[in-house]
Amino acid sequence: MSNLNIQITLSEKKKDKLPTDQLVFGTTFTDHMFIADYIEGKGWHNHRVVPYAPITLEPSATIFHYGQTIFEGMKAYLSEDGVVRLFRPDQNMKRMNHSADRLSMPQIDENHALEALVELIKVDKEWIPKDPGTSLYIRPFMIATEPHLGVSASKSYTYMIIMSPVGSYYEEGIHPVKILVESEYVRAVAGGTGNAKTAGNYASSLKAQEVADREGYSQVLWLDGIERKYIEEVGSMNVFFKIDGEVVTPALNGSILDGITRKSIIDLLKHWSVPVVERRVSIDEIREAHRTGKLDEAFGTGTAAVISPIGEFRYQGELFYVNNGETGELSAKLYDALTGIQKGTQEDPFGWVVELNKK
Amino acid sequence: MSNLNIQITLSEKKKDKLPTDQLVFGTTFTDHMFIADYIEGKGWHNHRVVPYAPITLEPSATIFHYGQTIFEGMKAYLSEDGVVRLFRPDQNMKRMNHSADRLSMPQIDENHALEALVELIKVDKEWIPKDPGTSLYIRPFMIATEPHLGVSASKSYTYMIIMSPVGSYYEEGIHPVKILVESEYVRAVAGGTGNAKTAGNYASSLKAQEVADREGYSQVLWLDGIERKYIEEVGSMNVFFKIDGEVVTPALNGSILDGITRKSIIDLLKHWSVPVVERRVSIDEIREAHRTGKLDEAFGTGTAAVISPIGEFRYQGELFYVNNGETGELSAKLYDALTGIQKGTQEDPFGWVVELNKK
């Protein structure tokens, strides 16, 4: 890894920090941010840590009109002994490059990106909360900045990292959510951008989420856009089912996100010798498993919640309850194991965790 | 229409204007822009015309991460007698609201939006080029600005109008383009955002366009994302075929854009008693029409080019030439008629044109 030569400009005035129980996800940001610029022909340059501040763009910048933007989401954890831990950050950087390719955006140097992240975390280390369940949410993103109204890839980009201290996702204990199976709107199809982490996927999902909110459901379950029967994702999480003792998750088919929590769950299950398969799963199969009493558990997986147990599905008026609306045994075990590895309270047999300042 | 009370701040220094033959589409902007702000609970406010300048946003603004943004494209024409003409601007504002609904963004007051546009054009009237084929390209757009990393609709927005003088699309005369039929990537499916004018649709199209560029084709023809055989759009235009004397265009199916040029072409053809139908059109039908010598003409339609004749399609290695690669008679007639109405050199039997300063 070469030396990035990151220019650091420290903030003159530090912001006040909220108590962790008052943190609202993604609204408070640390004192600094990382920025690098890209221009076609010159590549990435001007890597810098600067005070967190608004950014200025031309009104004709590509991001506003043609939507070239990608992002990642990850967390840093601080343990009692002062060690900062990142969970599989290499996977985020790798996926960022996958997304960049799909959106015709430039590749980043994955090692440099990690180096920049570590530098930023060092500068803002005091922002990482320590309380149980808390962490520092990290948002690397890239936007297209060329001032040109034309449907073609931008010739200039900005890569940034911003960070937000987040409270516990499960302040009152982990509890299952109610999910509405979406029949009208489609998230993505193969050949589209569903397996890239890009803004358009999220923008298109809001309308269905509005309906779910109105009806008292916390997320939607997306079905495939072609036959409208195969399960894709739940909200912005991957989804798993435990059916008759076997764990099943939709296979990566080009339209769902290759989740890092998802792949970690699969590895954990294999490590435990719990049967797990990636394949097509239809909503009819879930209905049938429910009817025959074989739908043991269901849960979403993602960086924010890690594991989000599902207690109920509604599909075209029918209700499928899962495990009497309670958190399943395996869901809880997976949550404990994964968060334990992330925070360093449990052994990490996979080498997933990067410790930043171990003595 | 109520009084909008638009605050006008004039630019202190006017920019130099390029000769129209040096204008590159969407790169030069006029001296001013229109801005209005929206906050949930307060609605639209602070309507203003200000000097054209960069805009400043929080790094966590929704637009950068979750892609809530919509836009429109339209043109103003200046005729020899000094009259400024807009073409069906009500249709743009109506479509903007359709897009806003799909993207969970606030509605605009269509009359106010038109009033704002007229005000901005008045201020920058000297920027409208007069030479044949030239016009002032107008880009209204709305972006989500809430500083919050959360997958939910933003609570604040900015609506803007920027304007760019554009040279003739056909400097060396109208000439047919070569089109690559896209088999791998998908633009949109019903249930997605294909019929909204939102950034994500364009971002997802760039990858296929890159391939087309490399292979010497100017645009791609999108097939449906489900059966991969029904024709949707060409690049960012709607598409028409003249087959055995009848004009055919893909029906609005939820995944293609409800083009204003498209609907105007249909109306013109009906006015001329030329048979025209909106229905599903498969690529196999085009291949068969080509094989039997019945593929008379093909053309794309959109605000930028108005009519873009197609001289060749390539589909899975096969080439379909249209009208010996030359501009068809009907394509040319439609181009002349529509641009004539837009510029005021031909009668407008439909009441499409809005004249801003007719004596």
XYZ file of C-alpha atoms in Angstrom:
718
model
C 0.000 0.000 0.000
C 1.532 3.299 -1.035
C 1.434 6.408 1.070
C -1.680 8.355 0.266
C -0.396 11.693 1.511
C -3.636 12.742 3.140
C -3.784 16.440 3.948
C -5.378 16.959 7.363
C -7.092 20.202 8.333
C -8.507 20.046 11.821
C -11.721 21.718 12.856
C -11.210 24.817 14.989
C -14.288 24.225 17.020
C -15.468 20.823 18.151
C -19.170 20.106 18.134
C -20.987 19.075 21.301
C -21.729 15.368 21.552
C -25.213 14.059 22.328
C -25.735 11.341 24.933
C -25.972 8.053 23.020
C -29.590 7.495 24.022
C -30.518 10.716 22.198
C -28.847 9.807 18.903
C -31.165 9.481 15.918
C -29.712 7.286 13.174
C -27.866 9.297 10.531
C -28.541 12.800 11.817
C -25.462 13.673 13.914
C -22.090 13.779 12.190
C -18.539 13.859 13.503
C -16.228 16.885 13.314
C -14.460 15.833 10.125
C -14.937 14.178 6.772
C -12.692 12.717 4.103
C -12.739 13.982 0.513
C -10.882 13.049 -2.668
C -11.440 14.369 -6.176
C -11.312 12.599 -9.514
C -10.903 14.063 -12.946
C -10.757 11.955 -16.093
C -7.143 11.673 -17.234
C -5.766 12.751 -13.870
C -7.350 10.168 -11.577
C -7.913 10.522 -7.856
C -6.169 13.418 -6.176
C -6.331 15.906 -3.337
C -7.026 13.356 -0.608
C -7.916 15.304 2.505
C -9.500 15.192 5.937
C -11.323 18.466 6.512
C -13.868 19.861 8.981
C -17.344 18.461 8.350
C -19.108 21.086 6.230
C -21.564 21.568 3.392
C -20.310 20.903 -0.126
C -20.753 23.110 -3.162
C -21.688 21.854 -6.616
C -22.739 23.328 -9.942
C -26.526 23.148 -10.485
C -25.780 21.194 -13.675
C -23.689 18.551 -11.865
C -24.400 15.025 -13.133
C -25.494 13.781 -9.697
C -28.560 16.048 -9.727
C -29.798 15.039 -13.166
C -28.457 11.641 -14.142
C -27.933 10.121 -10.736
C -24.414 8.701 -10.849
C -23.833 8.031 -7.178
C -22.870 4.997 -5.118
C -22.346 4.416 -1.440
C -21.438 1.972 1.284
C -22.505 1.562 4.881
C -20.298 0.147 7.612
C -19.640 0.514 11.328
C -16.742 1.019 13.723
C -17.036 -0.344 17.265
C -15.141 0.777 20.330
C -14.575 -1.749 23.091
C -13.927 -1.243 26.799
C -10.192 -1.654 26.268
C -10.100 1.211 23.752
C -9.692 -0.954 20.644
C -11.553 0.242 17.535
C -12.897 -2.513 15.327
C -14.091 -2.507 11.716
C -16.115 -5.404 10.325
C -14.931 -6.696 6.932
C -14.163 -3.227 5.527
C -12.405 -4.829 2.536
C -15.788 -6.211 1.467
C -17.320 -2.746 1.454
C -14.539 -1.341 -0.702
C -14.784 -4.287 -3.075
C -18.529 -3.824 -3.403
C -18.054 -0.101 -3.942
C -15.969 -0.938 -6.996
C -18.604 -3.374 -8.205
C -21.203 -0.608 -7.891
C -18.854 1.869 -9.586
C -18.526 -0.429 -12.576
C -22.297 -0.812 -12.972
C -22.805 2.958 -12.761
C -19.936 3.762 -15.167
C -18.006 5.478 -12.380
C -14.258 5.279 -11.725
C -12.723 2.539 -9.593
C -11.241 3.448 -6.242
C -8.006 1.966 -4.887
C -9.431 -0.310 -2.185
C -6.320 -0.083 -0.033
C -6.232 3.687 -0.291
C -9.906 3.863 0.596
C -9.252 1.816 3.721
C -6.220 3.948 4.576
C -8.335 7.094 4.245
C -11.032 5.600 6.434
C -8.566 4.660 9.162
C -7.082 8.162 9.058
C -10.513 9.753 9.424
C -11.445 7.440 12.288
C -8.180 8.345 14.056
C -8.998 12.040 13.805
C -12.564 11.560 15.091
C -11.952 8.622 17.403
C -13.584 10.321 20.374
C -16.875 10.245 18.428
C -17.188 6.455 18.597
C -19.735 5.683 21.302
C -18.944 2.916 23.753
C -22.322 1.970 25.228
C -23.764 -1.468 24.459
C -25.290 -1.630 20.996
C -23.810 1.678 19.889
C -21.310 2.254 17.095
C -19.984 4.766 14.613
C -21.843 4.461 11.330
C -19.567 5.126 8.360
C -20.827 6.290 4.980
C -18.349 6.298 2.104
C -19.951 7.647 -1.080
C -19.060 8.871 -4.537
C -20.947 11.461 -6.578
C -20.619 12.659 -10.179
C -19.820 16.354 -10.380
C -19.317 17.316 -14.027
C -21.312 20.469 -14.848
C -22.903 19.109 -18.011
C -26.498 18.283 -18.927
C -25.884 15.275 -21.121
C -26.724 11.608 -20.665
C -23.148 10.356 -20.490
C -20.787 9.367 -17.702
C -19.424 12.325 -15.785
C -15.769 13.217 -16.273
C -15.322 14.292 -12.642
C -16.263 12.774 -9.283
C -15.942 13.359 -5.566
C -15.419 10.530 -3.089
C -16.292 11.277 0.514
C -16.547 9.570 3.873
C -18.840 10.936 6.547
C -19.434 9.344 9.945
C -22.334 9.373 12.358
C -22.425 8.044 15.939
C -25.462 5.801 16.329
C -27.322 4.588 19.366
C -28.539 1.068 19.912
C -30.836 -0.212 17.170
C -32.641 -2.306 19.763
C -32.912 0.022 22.734
C -35.785 -1.924 24.223
C -34.416 -5.310 23.254
C -34.545 -7.046 19.905
C -38.139 -7.410 18.721
C -39.670 -8.773 15.518
C -41.087 -6.512 12.823
C -44.176 -6.761 10.634
C -43.549 -6.967 6.903
C -45.869 -6.117 4.012
C -45.291 -8.196 0.862
C -45.258 -5.731 -2.023
C -47.376 -6.625 -5.025
C -47.449 -3.398 -7.052
C -44.012 -1.810 -6.991
C -40.790 -3.451 -8.097
C -37.358 -2.769 -6.634
C -35.164 -4.109 -9.433
C -34.761 -6.775 -12.098
C -31.709 -8.583 -13.424
C -29.996 -6.315 -15.959
C -30.860 -3.281 -13.828
C -28.983 -1.818 -10.873
C -30.437 -3.945 -8.054
C -27.080 -5.474 -7.106
C -25.309 -2.104 -7.027
C -25.493 0.153 -3.991
C -26.792 3.204 -5.821
C -29.264 5.902 -4.905
C -31.844 5.091 -7.576
C -32.667 1.732 -5.945
C -33.581 3.507 -2.734
C -35.468 6.363 -4.396
C -37.669 3.876 -6.219
C -38.408 1.996 -2.986
C -39.879 4.942 -1.065
C -43.356 4.775 -2.581
C -43.913 1.196 -1.430
C -42.489 2.038 1.986
C -45.043 4.878 2.272
C -47.851 2.370 1.767
C -46.319 0.003 4.333
C -46.017 2.861 6.853
C -49.671 3.777 6.357
C -50.768 0.208 6.940
C -48.685 -0.220 10.070
C -45.893 -2.350 8.585
C -42.270 -1.480 9.160
C -40.817 -2.686 5.858
C -41.834 -4.212 2.542
C -40.808 -7.577 1.179
C -39.846 -7.189 -2.467
C -40.860 -9.814 -4.989
C -39.085 -10.260 -8.323
C -40.178 -7.899 -11.097
C -40.731 -10.603 -13.655
C -42.964 -13.319 -12.212
C -43.817 -11.315 -9.083
C -43.469 -14.360 -6.916
C -39.822 -14.926 -6.007
C -38.538 -13.203 -2.888
C -35.774 -10.639 -3.306
C -35.106 -8.432 -0.267
C -36.883 -6.976 2.724
C -36.782 -3.175 2.730
C -33.092 -2.455 2.329
C -32.001 -5.739 3.929
C -31.389 -9.255 2.673
C -33.822 -11.847 3.981
C -33.498 -15.344 5.455
C -36.066 -18.007 6.342
C -35.711 -21.052 8.523
C -38.030 -23.640 7.038
C -38.305 -27.062 8.587
C -34.866 -26.769 10.155
C -33.085 -25.514 7.030
C -32.049 -21.887 6.501
C -32.894 -20.518 3.056
C -32.018 -17.168 1.499
C -32.640 -15.909 -2.043
C -29.638 -16.624 -4.280
C -27.749 -13.677 -5.765
C -29.538 -13.329 -9.075
C -28.359 -9.957 -10.354
C -31.167 -7.946 -8.808
C -30.489 -8.270 -5.071
C -27.672 -6.770 -3.076
C -24.702 -8.958 -2.168
C -24.977 -8.076 1.510
C -21.929 -8.326 3.740
C -24.056 -9.260 6.745
C -25.798 -11.786 4.466
C -22.583 -13.526 3.476
C -21.335 -13.447 7.065
C -24.538 -15.114 8.280
C -24.129 -17.837 5.677
C -20.537 -18.422 6.782
C -21.534 -18.488 10.441
C -24.284 -21.019 9.789
C -21.906 -23.249 7.832
C -19.374 -22.917 10.643
C -22.075 -24.130 13.039
C -23.107 -26.911 10.653
C -26.601 -25.492 10.373
C -27.966 -26.373 6.906
C -28.148 -23.222 4.757
C -28.931 -22.844 1.062
C -29.010 -19.974 -1.397
C -31.708 -20.543 -3.991
C -34.928 -19.121 -5.387
C -37.633 -18.843 -2.732
C -41.195 -18.070 -3.768
C -43.789 -16.360 -1.640
C -45.993 -19.400 -2.261
C -43.363 -21.559 -0.579
C -43.464 -19.260 2.444
C -47.245 -19.412 2.506
C -47.124 -23.193 2.324
C -44.438 -23.439 5.026
C -46.612 -21.247 7.214
C -49.695 -23.341 6.529
C -47.931 -26.569 7.414
C -46.281 -25.110 10.493
C -42.779 -25.357 9.032
C -41.953 -21.634 8.898
C -39.707 -21.661 11.968
C -38.087 -18.233 11.674
C -37.549 -15.291 9.332
C -35.193 -12.334 9.582
C -33.659 -9.485 7.625
C -29.916 -8.819 7.638
C -28.046 -5.563 7.124
C -25.416 -3.277 8.574
C -27.810 -1.073 10.539
C -29.820 -3.728 12.388
C -27.454 -6.683 11.854
C -30.395 -9.089 12.366
C -34.002 -7.945 12.244
C -36.382 -10.778 13.191
C -39.672 -10.889 11.315
C -42.817 -11.746 13.255
C -45.458 -11.329 10.553
C -45.910 -11.121 6.795
C -48.979 -9.794 5.039
C -49.407 -10.949 1.448
C -52.501 -9.977 -0.520
C -54.570 -9.756 2.623
C -53.319 -13.031 4.131
C -51.296 -12.977 7.352
C -48.407 -15.351 7.988
C -47.215 -15.248 11.590
C -43.706 -16.466 12.277
C -42.773 -18.110 15.571
C -45.850 -16.588 17.257
C -44.495 -13.138 16.489
C -41.464 -13.715 18.720
C -37.748 -13.638 18.038
C -36.574 -17.100 17.021
C -33.807 -18.959 18.763
C -31.509 -19.028 15.738
C -32.144 -15.332 14.967
C -31.120 -14.405 18.513
C -28.088 -16.681 18.413
C -26.934 -15.191 15.105
C -27.426 -11.669 16.423
C -25.390 -12.374 19.539
C -22.626 -14.129 17.647
C -22.251 -11.524 14.916
C -22.440 -8.481 17.189
C -20.085 -10.251 19.582
C -17.509 -10.713 16.834
C -18.013 -7.123 15.671
C -17.433 -5.738 19.157
C -14.618 -8.099 20.019
C -16.416 -9.794 22.917
C -16.476 -13.074 21.020
C -13.794 -14.923 19.134
C -13.538 -14.162 15.398
C -12.677 -17.486 13.732
C -12.986 -15.946 10.264
C -10.527 -13.054 10.440
C -13.362 -10.629 9.691
C -12.482 -7.964 12.197
C -9.830 -5.315 11.604
C -8.509 -3.916 14.881
C -7.160 -0.431 14.448
C -5.182 0.347 17.572
C -4.579 -2.887 19.414
C -1.751 -2.536 21.914
C -53.134 32.040 -10.777
C -52.074 33.837 -7.649
C -49.116 36.163 -7.498
C -45.984 34.210 -6.678
C -44.014 37.181 -5.376
C -40.759 36.160 -6.989
C -37.750 37.964 -5.526
C -35.376 38.968 -8.324
C -31.666 39.538 -7.724
C -29.868 40.470 -10.908
C -26.342 39.377 -11.699
C -23.801 42.172 -11.441
C -21.691 40.881 -14.240
C -23.083 39.350 -17.382
C -21.297 36.375 -18.878
C -19.969 36.487 -22.441
C -22.101 34.654 -24.958
C -20.642 32.069 -27.310
C -21.516 32.109 -31.032
C -24.308 29.561 -31.502
C -22.123 27.313 -33.665
C -19.760 26.861 -30.706
C -22.446 25.821 -28.218
C -22.109 22.303 -26.814
C -25.408 20.913 -25.509
C -25.903 21.536 -21.800
C -22.546 23.147 -20.987
C -23.234 26.913 -21.181
C -25.775 28.390 -18.795
C -27.535 31.735 -18.698
C -26.866 34.496 -16.149
C -29.675 33.540 -13.787
C -31.551 30.623 -12.300
C -34.812 30.150 -10.426
C -34.920 28.561 -6.960
C -37.712 27.734 -4.518
C -37.444 25.845 -1.237
C -39.791 23.334 0.345
C -40.010 22.242 3.939
C -42.564 19.732 5.189
C -45.357 21.558 6.973
C -44.450 24.899 5.419
C -44.662 24.070 1.720
C -42.935 25.924 -1.107
C -41.444 29.282 -0.214
C -38.701 31.762 -1.005
C -39.303 31.817 -4.765
C -36.403 33.701 -6.297
C -34.484 34.469 -9.457
C -30.808 34.771 -8.576
C -27.469 34.882 -10.418
C -26.489 31.475 -11.769
C -24.125 30.023 -9.177
C -23.084 26.799 -7.451
C -25.380 25.441 -4.760
C -24.420 24.254 -1.304
C -25.760 21.114 0.359
C -25.018 19.034 3.421
C -22.947 15.909 2.620
C -25.773 13.881 4.160
C -28.454 15.385 1.884
C -30.921 12.766 0.637
C -30.117 13.457 -3.028
C -26.575 12.100 -2.626
C -27.548 8.850 -0.933
C -31.129 7.926 -1.726
C -31.556 9.659 -5.063
C -34.802 11.580 -4.726
C -34.569 13.841 -7.749
C -36.751 14.517 -10.773
C -36.404 16.772 -13.766
C -37.939 18.022 -16.978
C -36.503 19.135 -20.295
C -38.097 21.743 -22.540
C -37.148 24.472 -24.986
C -37.878 28.136 -25.671
C -37.630 29.398 -29.233
C -37.098 32.956 -30.393
C -38.470 33.943 -33.774
C -37.403 36.733 -36.142
C -40.205 38.983 -34.867
C -38.931 38.711 -31.278
C -41.671 36.397 -30.012
C -40.580 33.744 -27.495
C -42.378 30.421 -27.765
C -42.686 27.522 -25.363
C -43.933 24.125 -26.533
C -46.604 22.542 -24.327
C -44.996 23.649 -21.043
C -48.139 22.583 -19.157
C -47.339 18.994 -20.135
C -43.873 19.232 -18.591
C -45.231 20.568 -15.327
C -47.909 17.895 -15.258
C -45.326 15.168 -15.853
C -43.094 16.659 -13.177
C -45.904 16.108 -10.702
C -46.379 12.553 -11.932
C -42.670 11.940 -11.358
C -42.833 13.641 -7.952
C -45.594 11.286 -6.887
C -43.625 8.184 -7.911
C -40.528 9.394 -6.062
C -42.456 10.409 -2.905
C -41.587 14.060 -3.503
C -43.893 17.069 -3.012
C -46.193 18.316 -5.751
C -45.470 21.664 -7.380
C -48.167 24.180 -8.283
C -48.109 23.802 -12.064
C -49.253 27.384 -12.660
C -46.665 28.759 -10.297
C -43.973 26.681 -11.974
C -44.944 28.149 -15.334
C -45.046 31.663 -13.873
C -41.552 31.177 -12.453
C -40.297 29.893 -15.781
C -41.723 32.865 -17.667
C -40.136 35.237 -15.164
C -36.732 33.596 -15.544
C -36.975 33.652 -19.341
C -37.853 37.373 -19.212
C -34.733 38.089 -17.148
C -32.474 36.056 -19.454
C -34.298 36.691 -22.717
C -31.163 37.863 -24.525
C -29.730 34.360 -24.048
C -32.248 32.726 -26.415
C -30.407 32.113 -29.676
C -32.167 33.007 -32.910
C -30.310 31.042 -35.599
C -32.123 28.218 -37.395
C -32.315 25.081 -35.278
C -31.176 26.815 -32.105
C -33.140 27.253 -28.893
C -32.886 27.776 -25.172
C -32.913 24.450 -23.385
C -34.734 24.656 -20.049
C -34.093 22.268 -17.181
C -36.490 22.413 -14.220
C -35.476 19.952 -11.495
C -36.165 19.119 -7.870
C -33.718 17.615 -5.390
C -34.127 16.261 -1.862
C -32.015 18.173 0.643
C -32.709 16.833 4.132
C -29.442 16.154 5.988
C -30.356 12.659 7.143
C -28.983 9.228 6.304
C -32.200 7.262 6.449
C -34.182 5.465 3.755
C -37.262 7.641 3.978
C -38.632 10.545 1.970
C -36.773 13.793 2.592
C -38.565 16.498 4.560
C -36.983 19.317 2.528
C -36.497 19.967 -1.187
C -35.174 22.551 -3.615
C -36.817 23.235 -6.966
C -34.658 24.940 -9.559
C -34.743 26.014 -13.172
C -31.516 26.412 -15.121
C -31.295 27.295 -18.810
C -28.747 26.588 -21.503
C -28.599 28.052 -25.038
C -28.210 25.198 -27.504
C -27.041 25.122 -31.094
C -28.654 23.178 -33.878
C -28.941 19.466 -33.162
C -28.540 18.841 -36.869
C -25.784 21.220 -37.883
C -24.971 19.253 -40.994
C -28.565 18.365 -41.772
C -30.738 15.662 -40.269
C -29.078 12.267 -40.618
C -30.039 8.782 -39.422
C -28.329 7.120 -36.487
C -27.230 3.534 -35.849
C -28.866 1.769 -32.924
C -27.663 -1.226 -30.916
C -30.473 -3.405 -29.536
C -29.566 -4.052 -25.894
C -29.785 -7.669 -24.731
C -28.001 -7.610 -21.368
C -28.996 -4.467 -19.495
C -32.527 -3.409 -18.631
C -33.744 0.163 -18.348
C -36.916 -0.386 -16.335
C -39.889 -2.651 -15.687
C -43.502 -1.917 -14.799
C -43.668 -1.233 -11.063
C -40.303 0.536 -11.207
C -39.557 4.154 -12.085
C -39.355 3.882 -15.884
C -42.261 6.254 -16.486
C -40.919 8.893 -14.092
C -38.270 11.374 -15.190
C -35.802 10.596 -12.428
C -32.020 10.391 -12.309
C -31.790 6.678 -11.495
C -33.208 5.702 -14.890
C -30.407 7.569 -16.615
C -27.657 6.381 -14.272
C -28.620 2.785 -14.934
C -28.552 3.353 -18.711
C -24.934 4.545 -18.926
C -23.334 1.113 -18.897
C -25.234 -0.044 -21.975
C -24.490 3.255 -23.694
C -20.769 2.703 -23.045
C -20.969 -0.595 -24.916
C -22.874 1.045 -27.784
C -20.261 3.821 -27.995
C -17.465 1.280 -28.185
C -19.168 -0.591 -30.983
C -19.873 2.528 -33.009
C -23.578 2.857 -32.268
C -25.055 6.131 -31.147
C -27.811 4.817 -28.862
C -29.243 1.595 -27.515
C -32.741 0.235 -28.084
C -34.137 -0.992 -24.783
C -36.151 -4.180 -24.658
C -38.567 -4.973 -21.838
C -36.979 -6.411 -18.694
C -39.357 -9.339 -18.440
C -39.498 -11.165 -21.756
C -36.585 -9.233 -23.253
C -38.381 -8.937 -26.567
C -40.788 -6.012 -26.484
C -39.421 -2.635 -27.511
C -39.422 0.124 -24.916
C -37.343 3.193 -25.779
C -34.307 4.191 -27.758
C -31.600 5.752 -25.568
C -33.515 8.478 -23.760
C -36.099 8.888 -26.539
C -39.385 7.250 -27.420
C -39.345 5.227 -30.613
C -41.639 4.931 -33.650
C -41.692 2.542 -36.597
C -43.468 2.843 -39.906
C -44.333 -0.689 -40.934
C -46.186 -1.337 -44.156
C -47.665 2.163 -44.161
C -48.780 2.156 -40.533
C -46.978 4.004 -37.760
C -46.470 1.965 -34.588
C -45.060 3.010 -31.231
C -44.803 1.043 -27.964
C -47.869 1.647 -25.774
C -47.377 3.313 -22.393
C -46.969 0.263 -20.183
C -45.657 1.726 -16.946
C -41.986 1.368 -17.802
C -41.535 3.848 -20.651
C -41.621 7.608 -20.487
C -44.797 9.417 -21.545
C -42.908 11.654 -23.955
C -44.333 15.027 -24.903
C -42.793 14.849 -28.371
C -44.187 11.290 -28.566
C -47.758 12.366 -27.847
C -47.430 15.345 -30.194
C -46.253 13.075 -33.022
C -49.252 10.817 -32.461
C -51.598 13.812 -32.573
C -49.936 15.167 -35.720
C -50.228 11.816 -37.477
C -53.899 11.534 -36.531
C -54.424 15.106 -37.758
C -52.906 14.072 -41.082
C -54.979 10.867 -41.151
C -51.837 8.741 -41.163
C -52.648 5.425 -39.424
C -50.904 5.297 -36.033
C -51.238 2.780 -33.209
C -49.829 2.436 -29.712
C -49.315 -1.211 -28.853
C -46.702 -3.761 -27.921
C -44.010 -4.089 -30.595
C -41.531 -6.940 -30.410
C -38.021 -6.939 -31.820
C -39.046 -10.071 -33.739
C -41.741 -8.064 -35.484
C -39.119 -5.501 -36.518
C -36.848 -8.268 -37.795
C -39.726 -9.763 -39.765
C -40.769 -6.365 -41.165
C -37.184 -5.824 -42.229
C -36.978 -9.264 -43.829
C -40.144 -8.754 -45.845
C -39.221 -5.224 -46.870
C -42.013 -3.636 -44.838
C -39.881 -1.671 -42.365
C -40.394 1.693 -44.072
C -39.015 4.028 -41.405
C -37.918 4.240 -37.790
C -37.193 7.242 -35.586
C -36.683 8.337 -32.023
C -38.529 11.311 -30.535
C -37.519 13.644 -27.737
C -37.069 17.255 -26.751
C -33.388 17.503 -27.694
C -33.485 16.080 -31.232
C -37.273 16.348 -31.826
C -37.020 13.555 -34.443
C -33.960 11.339 -34.777
C -34.247 9.047 -37.814
C -32.818 5.559 -37.411
C -30.899 4.046 -40.317
C -29.739 0.772 -38.793
C -30.432 -1.606 -35.931
C -28.080 -4.321 -34.732
C -29.701 -7.123 -32.761
C -27.651 -10.109 -31.618
C -25.266 -9.719 -34.530
C -27.967 -9.224 -37.175
C -28.241 -5.911 -39.009
C -31.584 -4.394 -40.001
C -31.179 -1.434 -42.340
C -34.048 1.013 -42.521
C -34.858 2.920 -45.702
C -31.318 2.265 -47.028
C -29.918 4.158 -44.081
C -31.552 7.395 -45.233
C -34.042 9.715 -43.549
C -37.565 8.616 -44.417
C -40.137 10.895 -45.992
C -42.510 10.793 -43.038
C -39.679 11.326 -40.518
C -38.595 14.449 -42.401
C -42.170 15.689 -42.717
C -42.802 15.217 -38.992
C -39.562 16.999 -38.133
C -40.422 19.973 -40.342
C -43.993 20.175 -39.071
C -43.148 19.926 -35.378
C -40.152 22.264 -35.444
C -42.211 24.645 -37.606
C -44.957 24.753 -34.975
C -42.398 25.129 -32.186
C -40.721 28.084 -33.893
C -43.937 29.673 -35.077
C -43.188 29.373 -38.787
C -46.084 26.958 -39.214
C -49.639 27.098 -38.041
C -50.372 25.442 -34.671
C -53.788 23.800 -35.020
C -53.509 22.207 -31.584
C -52.923 25.219 -29.346
C -49.624 23.700 -28.224
C -47.502 26.810 -28.368
C -47.431 29.434 -25.620
C -46.273 32.803 -26.938
C -44.732 34.893 -24.205
C -44.505 38.406 -25.572
C -46.685 38.603 -28.665
C -47.432 42.206 -29.573
